[in-house]
Coordinates of C-alpha atoms in Angstrom, one line a residue:
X936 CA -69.2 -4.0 164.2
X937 CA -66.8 -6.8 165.1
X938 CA -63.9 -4.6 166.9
X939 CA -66.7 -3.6 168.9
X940 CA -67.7 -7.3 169.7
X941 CA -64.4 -8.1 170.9
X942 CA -63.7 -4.8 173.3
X943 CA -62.0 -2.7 171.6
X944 CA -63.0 1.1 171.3
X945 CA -62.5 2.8 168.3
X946 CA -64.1 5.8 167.5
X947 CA -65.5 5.6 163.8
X948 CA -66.9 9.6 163.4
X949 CA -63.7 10.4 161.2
X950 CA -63.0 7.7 158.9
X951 CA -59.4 8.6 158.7
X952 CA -57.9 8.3 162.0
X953 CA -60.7 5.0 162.7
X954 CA -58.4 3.1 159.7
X955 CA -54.9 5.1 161.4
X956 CA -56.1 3.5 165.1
X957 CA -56.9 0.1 163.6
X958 CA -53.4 0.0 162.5
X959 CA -51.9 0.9 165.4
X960 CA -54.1 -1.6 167.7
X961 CA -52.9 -4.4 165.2
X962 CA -49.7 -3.3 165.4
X963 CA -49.6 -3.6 169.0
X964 CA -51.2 -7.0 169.0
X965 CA -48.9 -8.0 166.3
X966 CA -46.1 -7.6 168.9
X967 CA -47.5 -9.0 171.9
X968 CA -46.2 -12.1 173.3
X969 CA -48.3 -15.1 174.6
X970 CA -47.4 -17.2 177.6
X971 CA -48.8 -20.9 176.8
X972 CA -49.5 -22.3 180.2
X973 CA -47.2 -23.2 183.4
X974 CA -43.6 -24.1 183.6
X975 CA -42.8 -27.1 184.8
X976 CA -39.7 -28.0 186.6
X977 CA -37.7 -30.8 185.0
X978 CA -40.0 -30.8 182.1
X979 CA -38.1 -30.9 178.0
X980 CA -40.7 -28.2 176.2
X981 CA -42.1 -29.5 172.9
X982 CA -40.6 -29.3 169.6
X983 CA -42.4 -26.1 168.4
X984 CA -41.6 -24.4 172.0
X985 CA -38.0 -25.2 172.3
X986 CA -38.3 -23.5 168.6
X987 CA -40.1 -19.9 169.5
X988 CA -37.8 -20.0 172.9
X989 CA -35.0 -19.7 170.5
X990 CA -36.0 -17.3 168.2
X991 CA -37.7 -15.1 171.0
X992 CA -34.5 -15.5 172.5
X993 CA -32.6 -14.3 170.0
X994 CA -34.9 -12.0 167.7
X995 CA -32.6 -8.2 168.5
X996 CA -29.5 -10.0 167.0
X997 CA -29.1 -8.3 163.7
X998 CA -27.7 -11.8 162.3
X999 CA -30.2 -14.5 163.5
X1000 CA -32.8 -16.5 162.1
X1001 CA -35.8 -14.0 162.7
X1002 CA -33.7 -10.9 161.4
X1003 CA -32.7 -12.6 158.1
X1004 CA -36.1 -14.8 157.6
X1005 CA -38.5 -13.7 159.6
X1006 CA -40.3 -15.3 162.3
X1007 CA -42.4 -17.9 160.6
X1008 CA -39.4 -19.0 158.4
X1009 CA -37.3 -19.1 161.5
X1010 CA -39.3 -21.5 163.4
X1011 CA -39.5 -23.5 160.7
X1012 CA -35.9 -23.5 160.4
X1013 CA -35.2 -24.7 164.1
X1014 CA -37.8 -26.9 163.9
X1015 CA -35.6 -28.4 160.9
X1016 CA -32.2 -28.2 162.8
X1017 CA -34.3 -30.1 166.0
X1018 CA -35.2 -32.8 163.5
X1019 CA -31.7 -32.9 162.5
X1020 CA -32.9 -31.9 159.0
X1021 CA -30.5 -29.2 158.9
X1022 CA -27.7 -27.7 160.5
X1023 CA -28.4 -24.3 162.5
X1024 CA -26.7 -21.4 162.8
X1025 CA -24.1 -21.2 165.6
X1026 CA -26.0 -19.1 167.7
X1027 CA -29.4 -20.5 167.3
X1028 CA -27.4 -23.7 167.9
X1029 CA -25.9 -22.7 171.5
X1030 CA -29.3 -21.1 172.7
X1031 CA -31.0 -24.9 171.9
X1032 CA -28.3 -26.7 174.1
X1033 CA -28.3 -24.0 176.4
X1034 CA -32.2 -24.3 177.2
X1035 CA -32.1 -28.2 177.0
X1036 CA -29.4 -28.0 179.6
X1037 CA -31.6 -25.8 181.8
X1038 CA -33.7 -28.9 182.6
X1039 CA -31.4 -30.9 184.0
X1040 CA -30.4 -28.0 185.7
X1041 CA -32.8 -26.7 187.4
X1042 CA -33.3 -30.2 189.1
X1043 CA -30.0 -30.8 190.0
X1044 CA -30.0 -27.5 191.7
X1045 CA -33.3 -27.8 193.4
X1046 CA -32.2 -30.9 195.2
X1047 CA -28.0 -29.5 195.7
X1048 CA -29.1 -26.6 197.6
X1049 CA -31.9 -28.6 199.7
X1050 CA -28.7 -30.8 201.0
X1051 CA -26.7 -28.1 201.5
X1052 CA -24.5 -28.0 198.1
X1053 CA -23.3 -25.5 195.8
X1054 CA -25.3 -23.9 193.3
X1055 CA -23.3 -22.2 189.9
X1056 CA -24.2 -18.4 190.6
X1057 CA -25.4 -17.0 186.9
X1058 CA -26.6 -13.4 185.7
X1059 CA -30.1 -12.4 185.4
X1060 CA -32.4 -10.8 182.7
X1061 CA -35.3 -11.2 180.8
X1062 CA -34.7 -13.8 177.6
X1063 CA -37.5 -12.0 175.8
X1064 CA -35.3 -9.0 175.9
X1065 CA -32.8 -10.7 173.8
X1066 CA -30.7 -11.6 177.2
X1067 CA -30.3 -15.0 176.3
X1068 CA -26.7 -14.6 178.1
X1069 CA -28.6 -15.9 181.4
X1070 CA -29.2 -19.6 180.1
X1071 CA -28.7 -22.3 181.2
X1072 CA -31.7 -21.6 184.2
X1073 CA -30.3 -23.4 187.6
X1074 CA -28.5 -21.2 188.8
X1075 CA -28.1 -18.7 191.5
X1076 CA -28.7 -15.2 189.8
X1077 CA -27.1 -12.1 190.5
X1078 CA -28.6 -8.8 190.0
X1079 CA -26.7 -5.6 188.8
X1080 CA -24.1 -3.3 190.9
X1081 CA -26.7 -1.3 192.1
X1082 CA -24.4 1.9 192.2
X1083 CA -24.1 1.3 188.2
X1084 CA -28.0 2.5 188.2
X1085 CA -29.1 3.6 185.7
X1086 CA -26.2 2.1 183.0
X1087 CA -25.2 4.1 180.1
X1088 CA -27.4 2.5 177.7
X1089 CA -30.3 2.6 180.3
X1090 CA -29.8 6.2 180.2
X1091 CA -30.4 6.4 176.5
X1092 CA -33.2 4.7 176.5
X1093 CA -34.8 6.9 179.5
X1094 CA -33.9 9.9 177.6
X1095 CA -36.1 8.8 174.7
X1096 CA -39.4 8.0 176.9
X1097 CA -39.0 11.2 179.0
X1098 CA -38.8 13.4 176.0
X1099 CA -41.4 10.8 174.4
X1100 CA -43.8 11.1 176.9
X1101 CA -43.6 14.9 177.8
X1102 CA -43.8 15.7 173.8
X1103 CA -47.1 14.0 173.6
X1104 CA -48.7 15.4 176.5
X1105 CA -47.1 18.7 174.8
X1106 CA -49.2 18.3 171.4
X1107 CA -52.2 17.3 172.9
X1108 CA -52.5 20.1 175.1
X1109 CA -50.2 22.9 173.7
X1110 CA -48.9 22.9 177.0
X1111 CA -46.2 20.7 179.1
X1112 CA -47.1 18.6 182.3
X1113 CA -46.3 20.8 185.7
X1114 CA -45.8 17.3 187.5
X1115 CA -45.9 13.7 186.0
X1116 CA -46.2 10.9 188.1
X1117 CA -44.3 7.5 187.9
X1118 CA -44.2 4.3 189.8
X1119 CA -41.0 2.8 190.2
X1120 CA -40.4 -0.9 191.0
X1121 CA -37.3 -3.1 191.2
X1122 CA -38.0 -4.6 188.4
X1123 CA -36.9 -1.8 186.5
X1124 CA -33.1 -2.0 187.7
X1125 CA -33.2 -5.5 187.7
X1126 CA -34.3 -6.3 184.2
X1127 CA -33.7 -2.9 182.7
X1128 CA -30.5 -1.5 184.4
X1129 CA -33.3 1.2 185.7
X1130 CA -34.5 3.0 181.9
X1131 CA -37.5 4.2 184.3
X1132 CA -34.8 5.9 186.8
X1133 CA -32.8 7.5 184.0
X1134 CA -36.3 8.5 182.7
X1135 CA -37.2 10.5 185.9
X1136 CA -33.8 12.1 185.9
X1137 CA -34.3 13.8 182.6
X1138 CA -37.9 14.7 183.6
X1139 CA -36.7 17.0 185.4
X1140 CA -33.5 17.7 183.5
X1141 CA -30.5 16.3 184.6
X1142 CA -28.0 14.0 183.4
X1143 CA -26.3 11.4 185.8
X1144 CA -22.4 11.5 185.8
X1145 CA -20.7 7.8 185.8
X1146 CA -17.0 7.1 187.0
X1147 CA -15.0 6.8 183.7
X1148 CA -13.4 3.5 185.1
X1149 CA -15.8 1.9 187.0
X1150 CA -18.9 3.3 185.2
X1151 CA -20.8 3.8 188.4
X1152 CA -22.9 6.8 189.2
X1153 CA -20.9 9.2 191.4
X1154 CA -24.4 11.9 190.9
X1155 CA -26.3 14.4 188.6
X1156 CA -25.5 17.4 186.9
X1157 CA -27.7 20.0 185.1
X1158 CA -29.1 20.2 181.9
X1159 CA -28.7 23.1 180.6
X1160 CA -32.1 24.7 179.9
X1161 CA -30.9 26.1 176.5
X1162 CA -30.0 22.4 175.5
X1163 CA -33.3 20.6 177.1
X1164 CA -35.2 22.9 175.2
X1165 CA -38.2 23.0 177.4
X1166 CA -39.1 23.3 181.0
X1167 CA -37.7 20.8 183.9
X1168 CA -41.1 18.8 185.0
X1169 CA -41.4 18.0 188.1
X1170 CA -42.1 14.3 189.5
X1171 CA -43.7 12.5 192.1
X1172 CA -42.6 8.6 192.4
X1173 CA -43.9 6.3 194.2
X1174 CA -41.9 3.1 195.2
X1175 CA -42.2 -0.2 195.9
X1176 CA -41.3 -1.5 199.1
X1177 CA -38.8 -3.6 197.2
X1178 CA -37.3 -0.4 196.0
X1179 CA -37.6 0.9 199.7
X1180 CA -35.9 -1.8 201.1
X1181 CA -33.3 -2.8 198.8
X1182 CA -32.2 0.2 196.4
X1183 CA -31.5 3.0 198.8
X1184 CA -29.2 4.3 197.1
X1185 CA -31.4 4.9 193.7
X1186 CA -33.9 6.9 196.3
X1187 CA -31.1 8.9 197.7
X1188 CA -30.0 9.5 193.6
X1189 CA -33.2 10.8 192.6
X1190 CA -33.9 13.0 195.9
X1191 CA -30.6 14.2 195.7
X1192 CA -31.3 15.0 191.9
X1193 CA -34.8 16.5 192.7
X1194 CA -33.8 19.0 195.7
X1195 CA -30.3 20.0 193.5
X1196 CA -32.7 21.4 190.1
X1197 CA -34.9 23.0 193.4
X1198 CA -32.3 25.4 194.1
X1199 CA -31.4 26.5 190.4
X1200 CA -31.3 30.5 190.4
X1201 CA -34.2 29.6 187.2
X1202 CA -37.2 31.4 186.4
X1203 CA -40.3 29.0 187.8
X1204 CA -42.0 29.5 184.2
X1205 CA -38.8 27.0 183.7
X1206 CA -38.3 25.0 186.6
X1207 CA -41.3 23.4 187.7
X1208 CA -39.8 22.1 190.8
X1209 CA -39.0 24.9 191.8
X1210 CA -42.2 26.3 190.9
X1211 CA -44.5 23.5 192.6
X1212 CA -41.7 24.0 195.8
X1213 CA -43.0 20.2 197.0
X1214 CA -41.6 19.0 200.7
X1215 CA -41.0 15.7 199.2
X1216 CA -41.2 13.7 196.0
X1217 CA -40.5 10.2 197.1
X1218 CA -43.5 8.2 198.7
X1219 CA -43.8 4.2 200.0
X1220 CA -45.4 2.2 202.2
X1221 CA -44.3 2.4 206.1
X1222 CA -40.9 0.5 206.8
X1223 CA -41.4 -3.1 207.1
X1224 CA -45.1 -2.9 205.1
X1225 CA -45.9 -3.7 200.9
X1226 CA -48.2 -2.8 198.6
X1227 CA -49.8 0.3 198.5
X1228 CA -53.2 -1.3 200.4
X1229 CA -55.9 -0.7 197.8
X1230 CA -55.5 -4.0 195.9
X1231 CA -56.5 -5.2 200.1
X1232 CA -59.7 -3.4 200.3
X1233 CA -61.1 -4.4 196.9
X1234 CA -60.2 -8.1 196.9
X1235 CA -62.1 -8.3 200.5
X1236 CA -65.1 -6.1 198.9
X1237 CA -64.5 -3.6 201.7
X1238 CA -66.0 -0.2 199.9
X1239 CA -68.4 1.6 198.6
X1240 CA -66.9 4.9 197.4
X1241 CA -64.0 5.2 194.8
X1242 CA -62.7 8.3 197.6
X1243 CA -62.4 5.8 200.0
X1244 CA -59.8 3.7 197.8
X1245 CA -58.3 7.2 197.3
X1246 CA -58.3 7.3 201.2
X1247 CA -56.2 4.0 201.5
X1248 CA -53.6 4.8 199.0
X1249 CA -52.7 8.3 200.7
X1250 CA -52.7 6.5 204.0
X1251 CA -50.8 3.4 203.0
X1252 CA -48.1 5.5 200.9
X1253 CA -47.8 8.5 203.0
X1254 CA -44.2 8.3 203.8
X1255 CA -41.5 10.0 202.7
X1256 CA -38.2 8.7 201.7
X1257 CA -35.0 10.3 200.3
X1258 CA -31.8 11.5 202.0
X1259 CA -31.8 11.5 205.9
X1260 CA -35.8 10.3 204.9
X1261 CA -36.6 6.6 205.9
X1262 CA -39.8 6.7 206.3
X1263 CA -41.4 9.8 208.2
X1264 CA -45.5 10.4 208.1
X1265 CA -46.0 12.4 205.0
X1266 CA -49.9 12.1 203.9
X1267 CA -50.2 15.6 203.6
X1268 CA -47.2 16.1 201.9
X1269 CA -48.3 13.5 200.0
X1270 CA -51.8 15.1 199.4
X1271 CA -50.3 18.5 198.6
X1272 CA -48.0 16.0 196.0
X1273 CA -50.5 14.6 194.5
X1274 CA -52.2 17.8 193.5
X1275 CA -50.1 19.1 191.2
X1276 CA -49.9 15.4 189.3
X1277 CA -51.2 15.8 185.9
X1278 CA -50.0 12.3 184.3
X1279 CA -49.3 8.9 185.9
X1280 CA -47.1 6.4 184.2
X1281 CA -46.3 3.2 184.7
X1282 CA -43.8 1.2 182.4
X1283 CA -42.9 -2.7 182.0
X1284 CA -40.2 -4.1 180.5
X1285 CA -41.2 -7.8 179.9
X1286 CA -44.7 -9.2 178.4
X1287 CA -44.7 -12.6 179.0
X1288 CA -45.8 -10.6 182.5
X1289 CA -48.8 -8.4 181.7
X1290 CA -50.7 -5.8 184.3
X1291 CA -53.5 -8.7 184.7
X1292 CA -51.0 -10.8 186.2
X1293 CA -50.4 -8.7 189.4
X1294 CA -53.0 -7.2 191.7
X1295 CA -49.9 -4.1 192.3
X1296 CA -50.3 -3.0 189.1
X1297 CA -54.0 -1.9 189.5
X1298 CA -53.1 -1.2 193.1
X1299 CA -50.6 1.1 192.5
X1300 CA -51.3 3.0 189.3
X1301 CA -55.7 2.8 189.6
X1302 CA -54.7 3.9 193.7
X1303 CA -52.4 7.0 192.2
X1304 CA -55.0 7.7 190.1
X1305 CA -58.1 7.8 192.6
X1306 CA -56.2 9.6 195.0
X1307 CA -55.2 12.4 192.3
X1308 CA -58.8 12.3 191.6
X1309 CA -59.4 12.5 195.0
X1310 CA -57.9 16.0 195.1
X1311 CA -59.5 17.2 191.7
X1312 CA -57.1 16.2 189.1
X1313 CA -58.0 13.7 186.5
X1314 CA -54.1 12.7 185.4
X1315 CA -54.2 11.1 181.7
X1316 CA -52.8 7.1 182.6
X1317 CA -50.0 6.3 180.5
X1318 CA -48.1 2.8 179.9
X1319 CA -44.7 2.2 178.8
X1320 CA -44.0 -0.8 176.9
X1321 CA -39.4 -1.8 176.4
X1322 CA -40.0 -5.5 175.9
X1323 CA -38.6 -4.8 172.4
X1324 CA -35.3 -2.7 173.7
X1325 CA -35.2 -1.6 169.8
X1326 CA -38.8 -0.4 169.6
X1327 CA -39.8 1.1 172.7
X1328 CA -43.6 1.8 173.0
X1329 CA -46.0 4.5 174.4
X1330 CA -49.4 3.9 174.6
X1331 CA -52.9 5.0 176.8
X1332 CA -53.7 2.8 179.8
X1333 CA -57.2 2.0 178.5
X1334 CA -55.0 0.4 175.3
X1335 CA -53.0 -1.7 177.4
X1336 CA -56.0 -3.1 178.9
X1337 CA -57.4 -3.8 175.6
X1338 CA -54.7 -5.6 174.8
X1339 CA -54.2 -8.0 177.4
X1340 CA -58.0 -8.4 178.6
X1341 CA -58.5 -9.2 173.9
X1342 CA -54.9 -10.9 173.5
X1343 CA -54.6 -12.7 176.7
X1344 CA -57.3 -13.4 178.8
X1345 CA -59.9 -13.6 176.1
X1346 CA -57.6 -15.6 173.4
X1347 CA -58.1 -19.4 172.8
X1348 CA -54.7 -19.7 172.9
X1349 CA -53.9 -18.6 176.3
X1350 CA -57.1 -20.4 177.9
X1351 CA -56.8 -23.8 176.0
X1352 CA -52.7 -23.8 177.5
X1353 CA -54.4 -23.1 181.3
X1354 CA -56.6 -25.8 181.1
X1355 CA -54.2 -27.9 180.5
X1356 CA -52.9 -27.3 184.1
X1357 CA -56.8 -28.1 185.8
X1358 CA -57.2 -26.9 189.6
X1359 CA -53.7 -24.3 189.4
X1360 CA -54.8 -23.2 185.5
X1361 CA -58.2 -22.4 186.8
X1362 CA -56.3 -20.5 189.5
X1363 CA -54.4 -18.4 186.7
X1364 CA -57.6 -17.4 184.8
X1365 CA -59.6 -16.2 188.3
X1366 CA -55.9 -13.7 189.0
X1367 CA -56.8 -12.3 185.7
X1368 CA -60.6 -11.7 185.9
X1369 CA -59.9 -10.4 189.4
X1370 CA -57.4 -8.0 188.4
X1371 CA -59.7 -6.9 185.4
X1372 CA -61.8 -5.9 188.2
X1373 CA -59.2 -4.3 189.9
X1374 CA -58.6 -2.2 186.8
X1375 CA -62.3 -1.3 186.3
X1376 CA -62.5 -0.2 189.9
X1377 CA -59.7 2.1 190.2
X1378 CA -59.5 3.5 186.5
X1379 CA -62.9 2.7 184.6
X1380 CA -61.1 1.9 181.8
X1381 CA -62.8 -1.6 181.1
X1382 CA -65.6 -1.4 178.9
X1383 CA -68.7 -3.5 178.8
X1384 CA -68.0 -5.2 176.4
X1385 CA -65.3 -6.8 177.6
X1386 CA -67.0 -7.8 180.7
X1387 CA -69.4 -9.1 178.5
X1388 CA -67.0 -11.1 176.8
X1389 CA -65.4 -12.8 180.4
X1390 CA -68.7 -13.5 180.9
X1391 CA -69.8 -15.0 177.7
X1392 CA -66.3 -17.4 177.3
X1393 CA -65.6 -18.1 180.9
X1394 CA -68.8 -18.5 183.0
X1395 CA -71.8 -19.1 180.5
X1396 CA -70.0 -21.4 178.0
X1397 CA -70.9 -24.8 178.7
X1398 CA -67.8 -26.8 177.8
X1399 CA -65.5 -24.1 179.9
X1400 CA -68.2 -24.2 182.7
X1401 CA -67.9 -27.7 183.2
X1402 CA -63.9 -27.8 183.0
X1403 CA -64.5 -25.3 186.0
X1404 CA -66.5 -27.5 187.9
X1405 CA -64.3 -30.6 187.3
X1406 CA -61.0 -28.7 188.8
X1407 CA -61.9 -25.8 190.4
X1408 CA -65.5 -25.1 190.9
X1409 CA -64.2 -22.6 193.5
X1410 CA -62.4 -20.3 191.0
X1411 CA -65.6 -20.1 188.9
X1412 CA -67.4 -19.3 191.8
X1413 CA -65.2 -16.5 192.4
X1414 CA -65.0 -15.4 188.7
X1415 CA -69.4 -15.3 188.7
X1416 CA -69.4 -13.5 192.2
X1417 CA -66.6 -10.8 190.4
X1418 CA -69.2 -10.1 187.4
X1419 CA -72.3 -9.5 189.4
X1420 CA -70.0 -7.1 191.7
X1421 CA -69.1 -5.4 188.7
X1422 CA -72.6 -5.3 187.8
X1423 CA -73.8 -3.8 190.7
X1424 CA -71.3 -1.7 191.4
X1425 CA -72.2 0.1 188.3
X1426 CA -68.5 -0.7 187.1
X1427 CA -69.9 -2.8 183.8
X1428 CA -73.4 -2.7 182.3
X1429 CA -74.3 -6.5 180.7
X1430 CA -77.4 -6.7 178.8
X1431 CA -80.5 -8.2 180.4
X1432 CA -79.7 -11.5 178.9
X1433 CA -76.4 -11.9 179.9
X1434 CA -77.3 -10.5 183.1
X1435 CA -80.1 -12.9 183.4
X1436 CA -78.1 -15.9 182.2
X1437 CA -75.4 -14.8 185.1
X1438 CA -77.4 -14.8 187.6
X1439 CA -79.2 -18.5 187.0
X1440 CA -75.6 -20.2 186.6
X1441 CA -74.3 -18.6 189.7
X1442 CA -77.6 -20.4 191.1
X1443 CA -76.3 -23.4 190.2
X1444 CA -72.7 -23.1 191.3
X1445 CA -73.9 -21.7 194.7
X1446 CA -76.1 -25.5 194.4
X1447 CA -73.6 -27.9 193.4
X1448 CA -71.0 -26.3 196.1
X1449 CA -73.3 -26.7 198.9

């Protein structure tokens, strides 16, 4: 069957719920967006690009283009007022000059602050997320007041994915989640005024209390159990060293939170923190290190059981952190932490950046998992999508991969625009066949058949084989060696033909680099 052929697994035994998933894949496809190739400093983006970066840009404003028209019609429409065929809206208009002005920009600024000079400080955000308030590009960002974390409207939207999230684990089990984990990056604050801190604190059932004048977080208070309507879950996060080293004060927020719903005089059958009675809650790598070390190990090939990846994640991330915590040796805590984990979720709120674009992801959420697993619990691998602020998305792990490995790394589109780049496009496809890897390793979530496909468009397709071998024979090299790893790592099961077929190119390659 042809969703088959392309990687995606649908089960077909009840006919029903095949045509309701089919939907919902499309639907998430439908929404995805495409980056199409490199950016390139002091370069004026084409006609039809300037277009989408203006309607992407502007799509959550109830009065653009997109809203009224729709985004086919709205392209057009830009397209139109670029041609000077039409006049555009005042909006869409002051986006256009705004980006065109970013070229100049971004030069100017380059070469100002390498002699010293001045460079106009600017906010930052994500333009996909409708923040088109951070253009023109060129200047020297700002994040948020970090003591504003999480925002008011952050707050709202962590509400709805904790309740989200702890519901659906509810109706598929008939019971609710006695800890869930979550990884927590900067990224989070930074480009979502922390929806995934906000979403921890009313995991476990609290409510942050803001200054009414300066709107930042003074601290938490209790939900009320006969208004949260269920039990307080407990949580295990795992931070970034980003988050270690730079947002303190969000750590301290969330331990502080975590040891006040501790000591509620609450029956355990209620208070799951109380119940589980953890040490500590908060984990990272040791001051002054990144990462959480599995992404390491399988990049340099280094082992041969999935417990020893488990092994490096507990070791790399056994520290504590919290109030009066910066750092102190915690793997057993961790350990003991880890056991009661029964979900594991990790959130994004961009997609121009997907989870094959980073080995962290994999590292992080396939290096939770193992180590969970590890200990005897299988946690269910959740992803949170809030690229589209207005439509925020829950999904599986193994649908996220689908997506990006089917509408990414796999789609014409996104190769033809990295081949225009040669050696540093190669570059960009090898990340993401690596981190596929990655993914397969730590989570088995990558079917065959998507191997199969990597193989089958990347390495055995003559026209793709020799654009390799003109800019990057290295990267293919590294790409072929991935697959047969894969393959006899028992990770992904090609047939004999494509094995065969593998084998003789990466013959060659081994030849011609010789």
């Amino acid at each position: 069957m042809q969703l088959k052929k392309i990687g995606l697994t649908i089960d077909f035994t009840d006919p029903d719920k095949a045509t309701h998933e089919i939907e919902h894949r499309l639907n998430i496809f439908k929404d995805s967006t495409i980056s199409k190739g490199l950016h390139v400093l002091g370069d004026v983006p084409s006609e039809e690009d300037l277009a989408e970066y203006v309607i992407t840009a502007t799509r959550f404003e109830d009065d653009s283009l997109v809203k009224k028209f729709g985004k086919q019609k709205a392209k057009e429409m830009v397209m139109e007022g670029l041609y000077g065929q039409a006049r555009l809206p005042e909006m869409e208009r002051q986006v256009l000059i705004k980006i065109l002005e970013s070229v100049s920009m971004e030069k100017d600024s380059l070469v100002g602050s390498l002699n010293g000079g001045f460079v106009e400080p600017g906010p930052s955000g994500s333009i996909t997320r409708g923040r088109y308030d951070v253009l023109p590009t060129g200047r020297n960002f700002y994040a948020v007041d970090l003591w504003k974390i999480p925002t008011q409207s952050a707050w709202q939207m962590g509400s709805l994915l904790a309740e989200k999230l702890i519901e659906s684990y509810h109706k598929k089990t008939g019971r609710y989640p006695k800890a869930i984990g979550f990884i927590l990056w900067s990224t989070d604050v930074f480009r979502a005024d922390g929806e995934l801190v906000a979403q921890i604190l009313r995991t476990i059932g609290v409510t942050p209390v803001w200054n009414q004048i300066t709107k930042r977080v003074q601290g938490v208070k209790p939900i009320p159990l006969d208004e949260l309507q269920r039990p307080r879950i407990d949580v295990v996060v795992n931070v970034s060293g980003i988050v270690r080293d730079n947002l303190m004060n969000v750590i301290e927020l969330l331990d502080d939170a975590i040891e006040e719903v501790g000591r509620l005089n609450e029956p355990e059958s209620l208070n799951y923190v109380r119940a589980n009675s953890l040490k500590d809650h908060i984990f990272s790598a040791k001051p002054g290190a990144y990462g959480s070390g599995v992404s390491h190990a399988i990049e340099a090939s280094t082992w041969n059981q999935e417990t020893e990846l488990g092994d490096v994640y507990l070791n790399w991330l056994g520290y504590a952190y919290g109030r009066n915590k910066n750092g102190i040796r915690a793997v057993e805590s961790l350990r003991r932490a880890a056991e009661t984990v029964e979900m594991i979720v990790h959130k994004r709120e961009i997609d121009e950046i997907d989870i094959l674009d980073d080995s962290c992801n994999y590292s992080y959420v396939g290096g939770f998992y193992l180590a969970c697993k590890k200990l005897g619990r299988d946690p269910e691998l959740m992803y949170e999508d809030t690229s589209n602020p207005n439509r925020p998305q829950l999904r599986l792990f193994r649908e996220e991969i689908e997506r990006v490995s089917i509408g990414k790394l796999l789609n014409n589109t996104w190769l033809n625009s990295q081949m225009k780049f040669g050696y540093r496009g190669a570059t960009e496809i090898l990340k993401k066949v690596e981190h596929l890897y990655g993914w397969a390793a730590t989570t088995k979530l990558v079917n065959d058949q998507i191997f199969n496909n990597v193989a089958s468009k990347v390495v055995l397709d003559p026209k793709m084989r020799n654009w390799f071998s003109d800019v990057n024979p290295y990267a293919l090299e590294e790409i072929t060696r991935r697959l047969i790893e894969a393959k006899n790592r028992g990770i992904w099961r090609p047939s004999k033909e494509i094995d065969e077929k593998l084998m003789e190119v990466y013959s060659q390659i081994e030849g011609e680099l010789e």
